[in-house]
């Protein structure tokens, strides 16, 4: 009988294998019955035993020295906490020049009044951003359609650049735009400050135009993407898609569209239950259809890669980075403690600060649960106030019922805002949680690919996480 002690790990059974997963996200694929052998100290396979020791599943040494190494690797995995709040979203306006059928931001007509941020609030928001201790600050401009407020963008950036002469942070700017009206002035500003363009492209014209509520939307978006690429370079332009009900029937066509438009990846993004999208009546059915859509699309993307084309699915890449590398990802939706406040904050057009993008969307349907304060308030009162404290009690899945014992929690994240909006309770109830169902299905699906087709998919996955 071997002498060793167990370190914390859990396991799931997939395709007649036991996948052992430790707290660092390392995993070992083993035959059925392995866990029982580990527990009864009866492992006869020498190679497996060495793997268990070297990957922190069992320990032969006295704990303190081993724990130092373990702790340092865990610190690396939670490295996003060192960076503090680095993503600062500025919702400039609700005005928009599109009518997306699932608009999650409760947008208003282009000509609407009183739904844009004032210059004073922009100044105060930028000042508050610099109170964050993060060495990297990203200013992301959102709406409505933020390019309708070019003066506000310019003012925000100039204010940030001025303050930064003293503060010396690494500043990154992102413009989330539908690309309908990318004026020369706007692109000149983008060129001047290296602003990254993040646009929305839902797939071929018959999907994009239907989703976006205008017949010429696809043509305008593609033209805007090409114009931005010509001025800024391809690497400055990325696109996101949102999976409407219609899109669920076209996984391959959507991927083909992204490939033919010259993108090297796609983020297959499910609808969020906010804004107009909240009117979807059957979220459970949507969730299940989305999971099938996702798997079909990823299977297809793998086939494309097998033909020598580098093209990755971004959500899978984030999860795979957690599985296959020792590093942190910084992706706010899959963090524990949650990305809200810790990594992202929102300065809204109305002068209030919210815990996340989803939080401000809830405010548009008169749910102010995640309103942290005003942009003119003290930084400490906003970032460490009563709402933040309440959320802080339930934003780590290591401490949540259901998640704490979940074998795949290290790849997943806590999402108090989503659980509040879908279950009426920030804590959430995992057996009926749709976000849990989706994440679990996707993570287990990636494992099933590795178990069943490891030789074929792992070289592709390793390229995705570089
Ligand atoms: S949300 Fe679900 S999949 Fe994610 S850690 Fe919690 S129980 Fe596991």
Coordinates of N, CA and C in Angstrom, one line a residue, residues 275-381:
X275 N -33.3 43.8 -21.6 CA -33.8 44.7 -22.6 C -34.9 43.9 -23.4
X276 N -34.9 44.2 -24.7 CA -35.9 43.5 -25.5 C -35.8 42.0 -25.5
X277 N -34.6 41.5 -25.3 CA -34.3 40.1 -25.3 C -35.1 39.4 -24.1
X278 N -35.4 40.2 -23.1 CA -36.1 39.7 -22.0 C -37.5 39.2 -22.3
X279 N -38.0 39.6 -23.5 CA -39.3 39.3 -23.9 C -39.4 37.8 -24.5
X280 N -38.2 37.2 -24.7 CA -38.2 35.9 -25.2 C -38.9 35.0 -24.1
X281 N -39.9 34.2 -24.6 CA -40.8 33.6 -23.6 C -40.2 32.3 -23.0
X282 N -39.4 31.6 -23.8 CA -39.0 30.2 -23.4 C -37.5 30.2 -23.3
X283 N -36.9 30.7 -22.2 CA -35.5 30.7 -22.1 C -34.9 29.3 -22.0
X284 N -35.6 28.4 -21.4 CA -35.1 27.0 -21.2 C -34.9 26.4 -22.6
X285 N -35.9 26.5 -23.4 CA -35.8 26.0 -24.7 C -34.7 26.6 -25.5
X286 N -34.6 28.0 -25.4 CA -33.5 28.7 -26.1 C -32.2 28.2 -25.7
X287 N -32.0 28.0 -24.3 CA -30.7 27.6 -23.8 C -30.3 26.2 -24.4
X288 N -31.3 25.3 -24.4 CA -30.9 24.0 -25.0 C -30.6 24.0 -26.5
X289 N -31.4 24.8 -27.2 CA -31.1 25.0 -28.6 C -29.7 25.7 -28.8
X290 N -29.4 26.6 -28.0 CA -28.1 27.3 -28.1 C -27.0 26.3 -27.9
X291 N -27.1 25.4 -26.9 CA -26.0 24.5 -26.6 C -25.8 23.6 -27.9
X292 N -26.9 23.1 -28.5 CA -26.8 22.3 -29.7 C -26.1 23.1 -30.8
X293 N -26.6 24.3 -31.0 CA -26.0 25.3 -32.0 C -24.5 25.4 -31.8
X294 N -24.1 25.6 -30.5 CA -22.7 25.8 -30.2 C -21.9 24.6 -30.5
X295 N -22.4 23.5 -30.2 CA -21.6 22.2 -30.5 C -21.4 22.0 -32.0
X296 N -22.5 22.2 -32.7 CA -22.4 22.1 -34.2 C -21.4 23.0 -34.7
X297 N -21.5 24.3 -34.3 CA -20.5 25.3 -34.8 C -19.1 25.0 -34.5
X298 N -18.8 24.5 -33.2 CA -17.5 24.3 -32.8 C -16.9 23.0 -33.6
X299 N -17.8 22.0 -33.8 CA -17.4 20.9 -34.6 C -17.0 21.3 -36.0
X300 N -17.7 22.2 -36.5 CA -17.5 22.7 -37.9 C -16.2 23.5 -37.9
X301 N -16.0 24.3 -36.9 CA -14.7 25.1 -36.8 C -13.5 24.2 -36.7
X302 N -13.6 23.1 -36.0 CA -12.5 22.2 -35.9 C -12.2 21.6 -37.3
X303 N -13.3 21.3 -38.0 CA -13.0 20.8 -39.4 C -12.3 21.9 -40.3
X304 N -12.7 23.1 -40.1 CA -12.0 24.2 -40.8 C -10.5 24.2 -40.5
X305 N -10.2 24.1 -39.2 CA -8.8 24.1 -38.8 C -8.1 22.9 -39.3
X306 N -8.8 21.8 -39.5 CA -8.1 20.6 -40.0 C -7.7 20.8 -41.5
X307 N -8.3 21.8 -42.1 CA -7.9 22.1 -43.5 C -6.8 23.2 -43.5
X308 N -6.2 23.5 -42.4 CA -5.0 24.4 -42.4 C -5.4 25.8 -42.2
X309 N -6.7 26.1 -41.9 CA -7.0 27.5 -41.6 C -7.1 27.8 -40.1
X310 N -6.4 28.8 -39.7 CA -6.5 29.1 -38.2 C -7.8 29.9 -38.0
X311 N -8.6 29.4 -37.2 CA -9.9 30.0 -36.9 C -10.4 29.5 -35.6
X312 N -10.6 30.3 -34.6 CA -11.0 29.8 -33.3 C -12.3 30.3 -32.8
X313 N -12.9 29.5 -31.9 CA -14.1 30.0 -31.2 C -13.6 30.6 -29.9
X314 N -14.0 31.8 -29.6 CA -13.4 32.6 -28.5 C -13.8 32.1 -27.1
X315 N -15.1 31.7 -27.0 CA -15.5 31.2 -25.6 C -14.8 29.9 -25.3
X316 N -14.7 29.0 -26.3 CA -14.0 27.8 -26.0 C -12.5 28.1 -25.7
X317 N -12.0 29.0 -26.4 CA -10.5 29.3 -26.2 C -10.3 29.8 -24.8
X318 N -11.2 30.6 -24.3 CA -11.1 31.1 -22.9 C -11.1 29.9 -21.9
X319 N -12.0 29.0 -22.1 CA -12.1 27.8 -21.2 C -10.9 27.0 -21.4
X320 N -10.5 26.8 -22.6 CA -9.3 25.9 -22.9 C -8.0 26.5 -22.3
X321 N -7.9 27.8 -22.3 CA -6.8 28.5 -21.7 C -6.7 28.1 -20.2
X322 N -7.9 28.0 -19.6 CA -7.9 27.6 -18.2 C -7.6 26.2 -18.0
X323 N -7.9 25.3 -19.0 CA -7.6 23.9 -18.9 C -6.2 23.6 -19.3
X324 N -5.6 24.3 -20.3 CA -4.4 23.8 -20.9 C -3.2 24.7 -20.5
X325 N -3.4 25.8 -19.8 CA -2.2 26.7 -19.5 C -2.3 27.0 -18.0
X326 N -1.2 27.5 -17.5 CA -1.2 27.9 -16.0 C -1.8 29.3 -15.8
X327 N -2.2 30.0 -16.9 CA -2.5 31.4 -16.8 C -3.9 31.8 -16.5
X328 N -4.1 33.0 -16.2 CA -5.4 33.6 -15.9 C -6.0 34.1 -17.3
X329 N -7.3 34.3 -17.4 CA -7.8 34.8 -18.7 C -8.3 36.2 -18.7
X330 N -8.7 36.7 -17.6 CA -9.2 38.1 -17.5 C -10.6 38.3 -18.2
X331 N -11.3 37.2 -18.5 CA -12.6 37.3 -19.1 C -13.6 37.3 -18.0
X332 N -14.4 38.4 -17.9 CA -15.1 38.7 -16.7 C -16.3 37.8 -16.4
X333 N -16.8 37.2 -17.5 CA -18.0 36.3 -17.2 C -17.6 34.9 -16.7
X334 N -16.4 34.6 -16.7 CA -15.9 33.3 -16.2 C -14.9 33.5 -15.1
X335 N -15.2 34.3 -14.2 CA -14.2 34.6 -13.1 C -14.9 34.3 -11.7
X336 N -14.0 33.9 -10.8 CA -14.4 33.7 -9.4 C -13.3 34.2 -8.6
X337 N -13.4 35.2 -7.8 CA -14.6 36.1 -7.6 C -15.0 36.7 -9.0
X338 N -16.3 37.0 -9.0 CA -16.9 37.4 -10.2 C -16.2 38.7 -10.8
X339 N -16.4 38.9 -12.1 CA -15.8 40.0 -12.8 C -16.4 41.3 -12.4
X340 N -17.7 41.3 -12.0 CA -18.4 42.5 -11.6 C -17.6 43.3 -10.5
X341 N -17.4 44.5 -10.7 CA -16.6 45.4 -9.8 C -15.2 45.1 -9.7
X342 N -14.8 43.8 -9.5 CA -13.4 43.4 -9.4 C -12.7 43.7 -10.7
X343 N -13.3 43.4 -11.9 CA -12.6 43.6 -13.1 C -13.3 44.6 -14.0
X344 N -14.6 44.8 -13.9 CA -15.3 45.7 -14.8 C -16.2 46.6 -14.0
X345 N -16.4 47.8 -14.5 CA -17.3 48.8 -13.9 C -18.0 49.6 -15.0
X346 N -19.2 50.1 -14.8 CA -19.9 50.8 -15.9 C -20.3 52.2 -15.4
X347 N -19.9 53.2 -16.2 CA -20.3 54.6 -16.0 C -21.4 54.8 -17.0
X348 N -22.6 55.0 -16.5 CA -23.8 55.1 -17.4 C -24.1 56.5 -17.8
X349 N -24.8 56.6 -18.9 CA -25.1 58.0 -19.5 C -25.9 58.9 -18.5
X350 N -26.6 58.2 -17.5 CA -27.4 59.0 -16.6 C -26.6 59.5 -15.3
X351 N -25.2 59.2 -15.4 CA -24.4 59.7 -14.3 C -24.3 58.8 -13.1
X352 N -24.8 57.6 -13.3 CA -24.7 56.6 -12.2 C -23.7 55.5 -12.6
X353 N -23.1 54.8 -11.6 CA -22.2 53.8 -11.8 C -22.8 52.4 -11.5
X354 N -22.6 51.5 -12.4 CA -23.2 50.2 -12.2 C -22.1 49.1 -12.1
X355 N -22.5 47.9 -11.5 CA -21.5 46.9 -11.3 C -21.1 46.2 -12.6
X356 N -21.8 46.2 -13.6 CA -21.5 45.5 -14.9 C -22.4 46.1 -16.0
X357 N -22.1 45.6 -17.2 CA -22.9 46.0 -18.3 C -24.3 45.5 -18.2
X358 N -24.4 44.3 -17.7 CA -25.8 43.7 -17.5 C -26.5 44.5 -16.4
X359 N -25.8 45.0 -15.4 CA -26.4 45.7 -14.3 C -27.1 47.0 -14.8
X360 N -26.4 47.7 -15.8 CA -27.1 48.9 -16.3 C -28.2 48.6 -17.2
X361 N -28.2 47.4 -17.9 CA -29.3 47.0 -18.7 C -30.5 46.7 -17.8
X362 N -30.3 46.1 -16.6 CA -31.4 45.9 -15.7 C -32.0 47.2 -15.3
X363 N -31.2 48.2 -15.1 CA -31.7 49.6 -14.6 C -32.7 50.1 -15.6
X364 N -32.5 49.8 -16.9 CA -33.4 50.3 -17.9 C -34.8 49.6 -17.8
X365 N -34.9 48.5 -17.1 CA -36.2 48.0 -16.8 C -36.5 48.2 -15.3
X366 N -36.0 49.3 -14.8 CA -36.3 49.8 -13.5 C -35.9 48.8 -12.3
X367 N -34.8 48.1 -12.6 CA -34.3 47.3 -11.5 C -32.9 47.9 -11.2
X368 N -32.8 48.6 -10.1 CA -31.6 49.3 -9.7 C -30.7 48.6 -8.7
X369 N -30.9 47.3 -8.6 CA -30.2 46.5 -7.6 C -28.7 46.6 -7.6
X370 N -28.1 46.9 -8.8 CA -26.7 46.9 -8.9 C -26.1 48.3 -9.2
X371 N -26.9 49.3 -8.8 CA -26.5 50.7 -8.9 C -25.6 51.0 -7.7
X372 N -24.3 51.4 -8.0 CA -23.4 51.5 -6.9 C -23.3 52.9 -6.4
X373 N -23.7 53.9 -7.2 CA -23.6 55.3 -6.7 C -23.5 56.2 -7.9
X374 N -23.1 57.5 -7.7 CA -23.0 58.4 -8.8 C -21.5 58.6 -9.2
X375 N -21.3 59.1 -10.4 CA -19.9 59.3 -10.8 C -19.2 60.3 -10.0
X376 N -20.0 61.2 -9.4 CA -19.4 62.3 -8.5 C -19.2 61.8 -7.1
X377 N -19.6 60.6 -6.7 CA -19.4 60.1 -5.4 C -17.9 59.8 -5.2
X378 N -17.6 59.5 -3.9 CA -16.2 59.1 -3.6 C -16.0 57.7 -4.1
X379 N -14.8 57.4 -4.7 CA -14.4 56.1 -5.2 C -14.7 55.0 -4.2
X380 N -14.3 55.2 -2.9 CA -14.5 54.1 -1.9 C -16.0 53.8 -1.7
X381 N -16.8 54.9 -1.7 CA -18.2 54.7 -1.5 C -18.9 53.9 -2.6

